[in-house]
XYZ file of C-alpha atoms in Angstrom:
626
model
C 79.359 -63.572 -83.027
C 77.012 -64.675 -85.438
C 77.544 -63.466 -89.005
C 74.922 -63.602 -91.527
C 74.181 -62.272 -95.538
C 70.981 -60.242 -94.650
C 69.087 -58.137 -98.027
C 67.896 -54.839 -96.697
C 64.522 -56.279 -96.440
C 65.760 -58.738 -93.829
C 67.700 -56.489 -91.814
C 64.111 -54.027 -91.618
C 61.407 -56.845 -91.683
C 61.498 -58.073 -87.674
C 59.681 -56.175 -85.019
C 62.945 -54.536 -83.413
C 64.624 -51.329 -83.602
C 68.541 -50.637 -83.880
C 69.404 -48.080 -81.414
C 72.501 -45.670 -82.153
C 74.155 -45.391 -78.176
C 73.640 -42.219 -77.045
C 77.505 -41.566 -76.928
C 78.204 -42.085 -80.252
C 78.499 -39.546 -82.960
C 75.678 -37.643 -84.405
C 74.757 -38.539 -88.500
C 77.315 -37.047 -90.759
C 76.922 -38.782 -93.944
C 76.698 -35.976 -96.900
C 75.773 -35.515 -100.677
C 78.862 -35.646 -102.196
C 80.668 -37.921 -100.333
C 78.088 -40.290 -99.434
C 74.610 -39.841 -101.029
C 75.141 -39.718 -104.743
C 77.311 -42.625 -104.519
C 74.748 -44.680 -102.791
C 71.635 -43.349 -105.392
C 73.851 -44.310 -108.324
C 74.289 -47.520 -107.145
C 70.550 -47.990 -106.442
C 69.674 -46.355 -109.744
C 72.197 -49.317 -111.530
C 70.485 -51.858 -109.794
C 66.788 -50.374 -110.481
C 67.337 -50.202 -114.326
C 68.498 -53.716 -114.631
C 65.316 -55.375 -112.591
C 63.142 -52.783 -115.365
C 65.292 -54.067 -118.008
C 63.811 -57.842 -116.723
C 67.027 -58.655 -115.293
C 67.995 -60.278 -112.171
C 70.921 -58.162 -111.037
C 73.574 -59.532 -108.845
C 73.761 -58.258 -105.031
C 75.620 -54.915 -103.896
C 77.198 -55.499 -100.858
C 77.423 -52.115 -98.458
C 79.681 -53.705 -96.038
C 79.058 -54.813 -92.682
C 77.088 -54.107 -89.736
C 77.762 -54.867 -86.395
C 75.226 -54.813 -83.352
C 74.512 -56.070 -80.002
C 71.053 -57.342 -78.682
C 70.210 -55.797 -75.621
C 68.270 -58.083 -72.387
C 64.887 -57.513 -72.873
C 63.356 -57.424 -69.269
C 59.197 -56.354 -69.670
C 56.584 -58.104 -71.743
C 55.979 -54.801 -73.441
C 58.703 -53.416 -75.891
C 60.550 -54.237 -79.493
C 63.448 -56.353 -79.537
C 66.784 -53.640 -79.318
C 69.983 -53.860 -80.512
C 72.472 -51.290 -80.142
C 74.346 -49.829 -83.431
C 78.420 -51.090 -82.562
C 78.915 -49.827 -86.317
C 76.942 -48.727 -89.423
C 75.353 -46.292 -87.996
C 75.402 -43.907 -90.844
C 74.498 -46.886 -93.297
C 71.513 -48.365 -91.092
C 70.526 -44.359 -90.827
C 70.751 -43.306 -94.609
C 68.456 -46.347 -95.467
C 65.872 -45.732 -93.583
C 65.560 -42.110 -95.436
C 65.969 -43.675 -98.802
C 63.010 -45.597 -97.661
C 61.118 -42.853 -96.585
C 61.648 -40.772 -99.760
C 60.402 -43.735 -101.081
C 57.084 -43.912 -99.456
C 56.816 -40.258 -99.764
C 57.065 -40.276 -103.887
C 55.008 -43.706 -103.679
C 52.324 -41.410 -102.061
C 52.705 -38.716 -104.002
C 52.191 -41.487 -106.713
C 49.139 -42.410 -104.961
C 50.662 -45.938 -105.087
C 49.175 -47.433 -101.889
C 49.986 -50.875 -101.967
C 53.761 -49.603 -102.834
C 53.662 -47.274 -99.479
C 52.156 -50.619 -97.556
C 55.575 -52.325 -98.886
C 57.369 -49.943 -97.691
C 55.949 -48.537 -94.183
C 56.496 -52.819 -93.286
C 60.505 -51.809 -93.298
C 60.228 -48.560 -91.371
C 57.708 -49.122 -88.862
C 57.470 -51.557 -86.093
C 53.522 -52.657 -85.908
C 51.328 -53.181 -82.777
C 52.344 -50.051 -81.279
C 49.750 -51.002 -78.308
C 52.260 -53.567 -77.088
C 55.216 -51.269 -76.843
C 56.772 -49.717 -73.778
C 57.329 -46.163 -75.318
C 55.761 -45.897 -78.857
C 56.712 -42.510 -79.673
C 60.410 -43.623 -80.117
C 59.759 -47.831 -80.693
C 57.771 -47.396 -83.262
C 60.978 -46.344 -85.809
C 63.193 -49.044 -87.109
C 66.435 -46.769 -86.377
C 66.699 -44.687 -83.148
C 69.367 -42.134 -83.397
C 71.263 -40.490 -80.786
C 70.714 -37.518 -78.557
C 71.423 -34.389 -80.880
C 69.749 -36.190 -84.250
C 65.903 -36.925 -82.580
C 64.252 -34.048 -83.144
C 64.523 -33.938 -86.843
C 64.566 -37.514 -87.399
C 61.414 -37.753 -86.417
C 59.627 -34.507 -87.565
C 61.357 -35.277 -91.241
C 60.456 -39.498 -90.740
C 57.056 -38.702 -89.870
C 55.923 -36.080 -92.253
C 53.122 -37.517 -94.270
C 54.084 -35.658 -97.375
C 56.633 -33.679 -99.276
C 54.563 -30.551 -99.046
C 54.374 -30.935 -95.105
C 58.432 -31.238 -95.179
C 58.171 -27.706 -96.860
C 55.740 -26.082 -93.897
C 57.736 -27.924 -91.248
C 61.265 -26.057 -92.553
C 60.313 -22.918 -94.498
C 63.598 -21.746 -93.974
C 65.285 -24.327 -96.227
C 63.120 -23.581 -99.698
C 63.151 -20.660 -101.402
C 60.168 -18.355 -102.293
C 59.346 -20.322 -105.177
C 59.702 -23.865 -103.057
C 62.746 -25.113 -104.298
C 65.019 -26.822 -102.165
C 67.784 -24.267 -101.082
C 71.630 -25.489 -102.240
C 73.355 -22.682 -100.793
C 73.672 -20.412 -97.710
C 72.302 -22.510 -95.262
C 73.267 -25.855 -93.577
C 70.052 -28.714 -93.582
C 69.365 -30.953 -91.255
C 70.852 -34.514 -92.287
C 67.743 -36.014 -92.339
C 65.892 -33.536 -94.211
C 68.606 -33.138 -96.376
C 68.990 -37.029 -97.148
C 65.243 -37.387 -97.770
C 64.401 -34.590 -99.611
C 67.816 -34.915 -102.070
C 66.603 -38.784 -102.553
C 62.873 -37.729 -102.926
C 64.000 -35.402 -105.813
C 65.901 -38.274 -107.158
C 63.767 -40.797 -107.093
C 60.773 -38.255 -108.702
C 63.239 -37.600 -111.691
C 64.108 -41.335 -112.023
C 60.807 -42.599 -112.023
C 59.479 -39.763 -114.426
C 62.380 -40.832 -116.941
C 61.805 -44.407 -116.893
C 58.092 -45.164 -116.573
C 56.167 -44.378 -113.690
C 54.532 -46.358 -111.161
C 56.701 -49.667 -112.460
C 59.883 -47.920 -112.418
C 59.031 -46.628 -108.434
C 58.637 -50.895 -108.043
C 61.861 -51.182 -109.366
C 63.660 -48.770 -106.930
C 61.695 -50.284 -103.938
C 63.069 -53.813 -105.158
C 66.336 -52.557 -105.557
C 66.734 -51.149 -102.293
C 65.272 -53.994 -100.196
C 66.301 -56.889 -102.442
C 69.437 -56.123 -104.252
C 71.275 -54.153 -101.536
C 72.747 -56.430 -99.023
C 74.952 -56.122 -95.763
C 76.834 -58.637 -93.409
C 75.363 -58.691 -90.162
C 77.102 -59.695 -87.387
C 75.013 -60.217 -83.740
C 77.332 -59.799 -80.946
C 76.893 -62.473 -78.309
C 77.507 -62.188 -74.451
C 81.531 -62.449 -73.885
C 81.671 -60.935 -77.149
C 84.257 -57.927 -77.214
C 82.713 -54.915 -78.787
C 85.369 -52.367 -78.323
C 87.483 -54.756 -80.679
C 85.465 -55.660 -82.932
C 84.393 -51.918 -83.651
C 88.197 -50.920 -83.824
C 89.024 -53.484 -86.206
C 86.192 -52.300 -88.457
C 86.859 -48.926 -88.615
C 91.126 -49.354 -89.109
C 91.715 -48.479 -86.106
C 91.244 -44.466 -86.234
C 91.301 -44.305 -90.279
C 88.346 -43.447 -90.754
C 86.917 -41.682 -87.427
C 88.327 -38.787 -85.261
C 90.599 -40.317 -82.862
C 88.394 -38.862 -80.230
C 85.027 -41.029 -81.480
C 86.842 -43.655 -80.847
C 87.856 -43.130 -77.521
C 84.254 -41.831 -76.724
C 83.243 -45.335 -77.676
C 85.875 -47.027 -75.575
C 84.786 -44.977 -72.512
C 81.298 -45.863 -72.468
C 81.766 -49.211 -73.934
C 84.081 -49.867 -70.685
C 81.140 -48.649 -68.423
C 80.897 -51.167 -65.061
C 76.621 -51.699 -65.698
C 77.061 -52.453 -62.244
C 78.313 -49.681 -60.616
C 78.126 -46.585 -63.107
C 75.457 -44.941 -64.576
C 76.413 -44.383 -68.593
C 73.526 -41.900 -69.069
C 74.568 -39.741 -66.231
C 78.262 -40.087 -67.446
C 77.762 -38.992 -70.599
C 75.261 -36.019 -69.771
C 77.427 -34.954 -66.849
C 80.726 -34.926 -68.258
C 80.695 -36.231 -71.743
C 78.218 -34.142 -73.603
C 80.163 -30.945 -73.211
C 82.546 -31.721 -75.340
C 79.429 -32.093 -78.073
C 79.757 -28.552 -77.988
C 81.065 -27.039 -81.231
C 83.877 -25.162 -79.136
C 85.510 -28.502 -78.984
C 84.817 -28.971 -82.747
C 87.240 -25.978 -83.136
C 90.421 -26.506 -85.453
C 93.412 -25.500 -84.001
C 97.044 -25.269 -85.338
C 100.344 -26.323 -83.835
C 102.950 -26.038 -86.311
C 102.060 -27.651 -88.951
C 99.445 -29.814 -87.103
C 95.963 -28.626 -87.518
C 93.084 -30.556 -85.307
C 89.752 -30.603 -83.533
C 90.083 -28.385 -80.058
C 89.102 -31.885 -78.287
C 92.230 -33.756 -79.308
C 94.348 -31.124 -78.133
C 93.071 -31.547 -74.894
C 92.735 -35.205 -74.541
C 96.629 -34.878 -75.458
C 98.241 -32.485 -73.176
C 96.006 -34.092 -70.519
C 97.669 -37.699 -71.125
C 101.030 -35.636 -71.047
C 100.228 -33.692 -68.108
C 99.042 -37.075 -66.348
C 101.879 -39.408 -67.464
C 104.742 -36.978 -67.722
C 105.229 -38.887 -71.021
C 106.155 -37.687 -74.317
C 103.425 -38.516 -76.912
C 102.738 -38.789 -80.839
C 99.304 -37.050 -81.673
C 98.900 -39.993 -84.182
C 98.529 -42.288 -81.605
C 96.075 -40.513 -79.388
C 93.758 -43.287 -79.110
C 96.269 -46.023 -78.474
C 97.481 -43.226 -75.753
C 94.693 -42.794 -74.158
C 93.793 -46.537 -73.980
C 97.307 -47.185 -72.154
C 96.689 -44.527 -69.649
C 93.001 -46.030 -68.833
C 95.062 -49.462 -68.650
C 96.810 -48.300 -65.771
C 99.580 -50.709 -65.648
C 97.473 -53.690 -64.254
C 94.427 -51.831 -61.990
C 92.303 -50.157 -65.124
C 90.662 -47.132 -64.588
C 87.067 -46.578 -64.328
C 84.985 -45.125 -67.219
C 84.193 -42.282 -64.411
C 87.713 -41.943 -63.328
C 88.757 -41.239 -67.043
C 85.426 -38.732 -67.109
C 86.649 -36.747 -64.104
C 90.254 -36.929 -65.498
C 89.302 -35.508 -69.057
C 86.562 -32.673 -67.218
C 88.922 -31.317 -64.361
C 91.188 -30.718 -67.563
C 88.994 -29.184 -69.791
C 87.697 -26.820 -67.054
C 91.281 -25.573 -67.130
C 92.151 -25.579 -70.856
C 89.308 -23.340 -71.704
C 91.025 -20.272 -70.114
C 94.156 -21.347 -70.923
C 93.742 -20.961 -74.745
C 90.934 -18.273 -74.252
C 93.139 -16.161 -71.642
C 89.683 -15.573 -71.050
C 89.204 -14.681 -66.872
C 91.209 -14.046 -63.915
C 92.418 -18.092 -62.749
C 96.193 -17.988 -62.807
C 96.135 -20.030 -65.988
C 94.015 -17.725 -67.660
C 96.286 -15.182 -66.658
C 99.097 -17.060 -68.439
C 97.619 -18.344 -71.352
C 96.773 -14.183 -72.478
C 100.493 -13.620 -71.354
C 101.871 -15.883 -74.000
C 99.609 -15.857 -76.221
C 101.901 -14.116 -78.605
C 104.564 -16.647 -78.230
C 102.865 -19.878 -79.832
C 104.127 -22.162 -76.290
C 101.908 -24.725 -77.015
C 104.536 -27.050 -75.535
C 103.893 -25.547 -72.171
C 100.468 -26.474 -71.728
C 101.022 -29.707 -70.352
C 102.609 -28.542 -67.494
C 100.424 -25.340 -66.952
C 97.331 -27.915 -67.156
C 99.498 -29.514 -64.391
C 100.066 -26.496 -62.081
C 96.452 -25.221 -62.416
C 94.602 -28.693 -61.504
C 97.429 -29.099 -58.781
C 96.333 -29.076 -55.046
C 97.947 -25.826 -53.849
C 97.833 -22.177 -52.918
C 96.695 -19.991 -55.666
C 99.925 -17.568 -54.946
C 101.986 -20.672 -55.430
C 100.096 -21.316 -58.822
C 100.809 -17.523 -60.057
C 104.348 -17.996 -58.876
C 105.253 -20.909 -61.031
C 103.336 -19.402 -64.047
C 105.267 -16.385 -63.551
C 108.614 -18.364 -63.867
C 107.846 -19.697 -67.319
C 106.469 -16.755 -69.280
C 109.679 -15.274 -67.916
C 111.346 -18.365 -69.091
C 109.779 -18.120 -72.251
C 110.302 -14.386 -72.860
C 113.639 -13.994 -71.611
C 114.978 -17.063 -73.888
C 112.753 -14.818 -76.751
C 114.825 -11.370 -75.819
C 117.865 -13.287 -76.258
C 117.489 -15.003 -79.421
C 117.663 -18.823 -77.854
C 115.849 -21.380 -79.866
C 112.871 -22.576 -79.054
C 113.043 -25.764 -80.824
C 113.602 -28.161 -77.808
C 110.815 -26.610 -75.802
C 108.756 -29.883 -76.301
C 111.251 -32.094 -74.558
C 112.200 -29.717 -71.796
C 108.655 -29.051 -70.841
C 108.308 -33.013 -70.366
C 111.701 -33.085 -68.983
C 110.073 -30.952 -66.210
C 107.086 -32.898 -65.965
C 108.846 -35.994 -65.445
C 110.924 -34.522 -62.698
C 108.025 -33.321 -60.992
C 106.030 -36.107 -60.475
C 108.825 -37.575 -58.373
C 108.719 -34.361 -56.449
C 106.390 -32.124 -54.158
C 104.800 -29.667 -56.640
C 106.143 -26.001 -55.305
C 107.111 -23.082 -56.970
C 110.482 -23.789 -55.317
C 110.957 -27.232 -56.749
C 110.330 -25.613 -60.316
C 112.957 -22.890 -59.736
C 115.182 -25.459 -58.912
C 115.104 -27.453 -61.813
C 114.654 -24.710 -64.310
C 118.113 -22.887 -62.712
C 120.012 -26.676 -63.080
C 119.486 -26.216 -67.236
C 122.683 -25.026 -68.519
C 122.874 -25.589 -72.184
C 121.837 -23.335 -74.738
C 118.688 -25.506 -75.559
C 116.988 -25.043 -72.509
C 118.890 -22.996 -69.876
C 117.390 -19.908 -68.202
C 118.981 -16.343 -69.041
C 120.341 -14.248 -65.870
C 119.484 -10.872 -65.788
C 123.165 -9.769 -66.978
C 122.355 -11.821 -69.982
C 119.047 -10.377 -70.287
C 119.669 -6.853 -69.974
C 122.522 -6.949 -71.994
C 120.389 -8.668 -75.099
C 117.516 -5.797 -74.641
C 120.485 -3.103 -74.469
C 122.396 -4.748 -77.727
C 120.636 -7.238 -79.107
C 118.196 -6.762 -82.392
C 114.625 -7.150 -80.760
C 112.410 -6.304 -83.661
C 112.503 -8.729 -86.621
C 115.621 -10.797 -85.778
C 114.145 -12.123 -82.330
C 110.610 -11.081 -82.022
C 107.905 -10.657 -84.660
C 105.723 -7.467 -84.497
C 103.716 -9.160 -82.437
C 105.902 -10.137 -79.782
C 106.928 -6.623 -79.373
C 104.085 -5.672 -79.034
C 102.957 -8.104 -75.852
C 106.281 -7.226 -74.562
C 105.800 -3.493 -74.887
C 102.245 -4.062 -73.413
C 103.636 -5.417 -70.391
C 105.730 -2.888 -69.628
C 103.650 -0.462 -70.207
C 101.807 -2.111 -67.574
C 104.652 -2.279 -65.263
C 105.184 1.617 -65.839
C 101.655 2.503 -65.035
C 101.886 0.314 -61.643
C 105.643 0.879 -60.320
C 104.481 0.450 -56.897
C 103.958 -3.244 -57.938
C 101.471 -4.077 -55.202
C 99.567 -6.457 -57.177
C 99.897 -8.278 -60.163
C 100.366 -5.791 -63.646
C 96.668 -6.072 -65.625
C 98.279 -5.176 -69.487
C 95.821 -2.598 -71.320
C 94.648 -3.809 -74.325
C 97.082 -2.116 -77.208
C 96.037 -4.914 -79.567
C 95.252 -1.871 -82.116
C 98.728 0.061 -81.607
C 101.666 -0.464 -83.939
C 105.577 -1.262 -82.800
C 107.523 2.339 -84.024
C 111.027 2.750 -84.208
C 111.357 6.573 -82.870
C 114.231 6.318 -84.707
C 113.211 4.952 -88.285
C 114.710 2.372 -90.008
C 115.397 4.662 -93.051
C 116.907 7.379 -91.228
C 119.325 8.582 -93.580
C 117.358 11.923 -94.755
C 116.225 13.103 -91.239
C 118.442 12.286 -89.044
C 122.118 13.273 -89.199
C 124.821 11.606 -87.467
C 126.980 12.931 -84.336
C 129.262 14.703 -86.668
C 126.688 16.221 -88.830
C 127.202 14.008 -91.850
C 124.117 12.002 -93.604
C 124.295 8.203 -94.350
C 123.018 5.926 -96.922
C 120.847 2.237 -97.014
C 124.036 1.357 -99.514
C 126.909 2.782 -96.812
C 125.124 0.827 -94.076
C 125.583 -1.989 -96.375
C 128.798 -1.937 -97.412
C 130.131 -0.872 -94.188
C 128.448 -4.264 -92.080
C 130.251 -6.113 -95.050
C 133.754 -4.534 -94.843
C 133.321 -5.457 -90.651
C 132.143 -8.909 -91.347
C 135.397 -8.912 -93.357
C 137.450 -7.771 -91.042
C 138.160 -4.871 -92.455
C 139.666 -1.607 -90.590
C 136.020 1.173 -90.397
C 136.257 5.243 -89.924
C 135.422 6.953 -87.288
C 132.197 7.665 -89.933
C 131.484 4.128 -90.690
C 131.301 3.399 -86.867
C 129.145 5.663 -86.223
C 126.561 4.157 -89.303
C 127.361 0.756 -87.261
C 126.579 1.973 -84.228
C 123.096 3.703 -85.385
C 122.167 0.539 -87.753
C 122.601 -1.444 -84.323
C 121.060 1.030 -82.092
C 117.996 1.132 -84.305
C 116.070 -2.491 -83.680
C 116.795 -2.694 -79.540
C 113.945 -2.531 -77.336
C 115.136 1.165 -76.238
C 114.309 2.389 -79.860
C 110.891 0.838 -79.890
C 107.251 2.261 -78.748
C 103.797 1.608 -79.271
C 101.804 3.750 -81.866
C 98.718 4.375 -83.343
C 98.959 2.846 -87.018
C 97.695 6.445 -88.773
C 100.324 8.283 -86.489
C 102.851 6.036 -87.187
C 102.579 6.020 -91.046
C 101.992 10.495 -90.565
C 105.413 10.385 -88.861
C 107.570 7.273 -90.867
C 111.022 8.569 -91.500
C 110.196 12.323 -90.354
C 112.891 14.086 -88.121
C 112.459 13.526 -84.425
C 110.821 17.160 -84.010
C 108.015 16.110 -86.383
C 107.571 12.806 -84.397
C 107.550 14.387 -80.949
C 104.876 16.952 -81.919
C 102.529 13.866 -82.963
C 103.153 12.463 -79.585
C 102.333 14.982 -77.695
C 98.953 15.136 -79.901
C 97.870 11.568 -79.610
C 99.796 9.402 -77.067
C 99.267 9.337 -73.392
C 101.751 5.631 -72.665
C 104.049 5.899 -69.951
C 106.296 4.706 -72.451
C 106.352 7.500 -74.287
C 106.260 10.098 -71.640
C 109.760 10.370 -71.248
C 110.149 11.378 -75.099
C 107.831 14.054 -74.431
C 110.768 16.407 -72.366
C 113.566 15.571 -74.845
C 114.693 18.021 -77.601
C 116.774 15.061 -79.443
C 117.261 11.542 -80.256
C 120.187 10.015 -80.717
C 121.839 6.259 -79.597
C 122.886 7.644 -76.110
C 119.270 8.586 -75.793
C 118.017 4.880 -77.194
C 120.736 3.424 -74.480
C 119.576 5.398 -71.647
C 115.466 4.366 -72.724
C 117.162 0.745 -72.990
C 118.159 0.294 -69.263
C 115.002 1.847 -68.541
C 113.308 -0.548 -69.746
C 115.429 -3.349 -68.635
C 114.713 -2.577 -65.351
C 111.153 -2.880 -65.767
C 111.504 -6.262 -67.966
C 113.684 -7.735 -64.658
C 110.998 -7.058 -62.783
C 108.184 -8.264 -64.950
C 110.307 -11.417 -65.895
C 112.258 -12.420 -62.444
C 114.802 -15.334 -62.414
């Protein structure tokens, strides 16, 4: 490679175009983070020149470019920007701003001087004058606004071109609207330049600003030669991911590895990668304590599904390169992009729960359980070459596993290791529901076992479902699926849960039962008595009949048999009132199968809770079979 220190005038003086490869990220520099700091540096250098001094150079860092072979006689020399596109683009915006100000001040000589650093000459000898006229040519998403702003003849013309970005009085909108990067940069630099010139004496101040940019700002320009590894240099200069998202590095790696002899980079970008530039892939998703863009989670899950190996999100780029290396048989860019494209078509239904693909249904059913650790296995199943009914069976097993363990109060802390272990075992075996069942049934420790029907039933009948084991959203999800099963007892098709997200989880016998709900012996209880009874039992003391009745009630209330779904306003109205009042409200306001049997009862007590619990356990075992 060749490395030279150049002024900005030298960078832009020849008939050449610095082109941002189409696969690189869009322009992202902003006012607070970069522009204000750059302008302060320019103003400092201009002030020194205005005072008659010769300022020392201010270095902006390194620019790495890769010269492209020129095939035809027509055209300008083209250099792909490997690193430094944000700086080069911003410098063009600064120079364009100064040219607009020079025109406003009718300083034609200075305007001509600036145009030499902004426009390539002799359009009649260009292949495509509309684009080759520019010293810098941005990536696809920035091109329209770049051209519109860079070709504006005057500042008023910019206002006319972007009326929504200015107030009725003509000032630039500062809040409430996102501006295109080109407009935002050029307008701000123009305003700063006009203010500085007014404060420092007119035309001479303008000349000092121009000289400060072209003469006092310098870069180290690195031009690659044939045989230089552009990707390695790019990684080194970017601190191996310190400044860029892992997905930026992965994108650059992919397209720098394109085999020009057999692969069409533009076609690959348009057909396979461009989809990932859409806003839906930039949405931040949270997994535990970690928040990352959705695209990073896709790639992370896809790599786990492909390799059956654990991974570190902080080493996503390194993991992707290792995957692409494929031992000693590197995958082509086409193969890598086909993999990502394939998993993306299954990942979106998984996380959104929309549609009727088996993986979408799976995502809907587990949404309340926060089990992103299942995603790699789910993607592996969904993309497998096997019948749909086999995929449905495997997804149902995973749902059963998650729900049964949650109801039984078993920890989810080992799920990442467990599902990765399942992937590793499946990698050596044919993928089928029978194989998956055998793997899942083989686990025997509390960290990974799949509760059987007896344990599951006992947990439903006696376990504290609400609060200790299931939060409100999980209780609602469980009751919603049971409601669907009750509506479809024939079970000739997959249950289609209704949308009951607007309903509240309700304790039929309330948690504060003491005032309106007498014990079987006709006596009342109190919160203090219940607390004291629990402490007495814990210490091994002897309980009276009354105390045992208090304890039985306290333990029955949070079980599934005592839970249902109600409209929030009805739940609040019923609150802690007696069963006849609650029953009357149910008759008027519910049509859920969950509540039908309640309407025929004259009273509600511990025995009724247990009886309803057994009915719900029957439904749950059918819904979540082992």
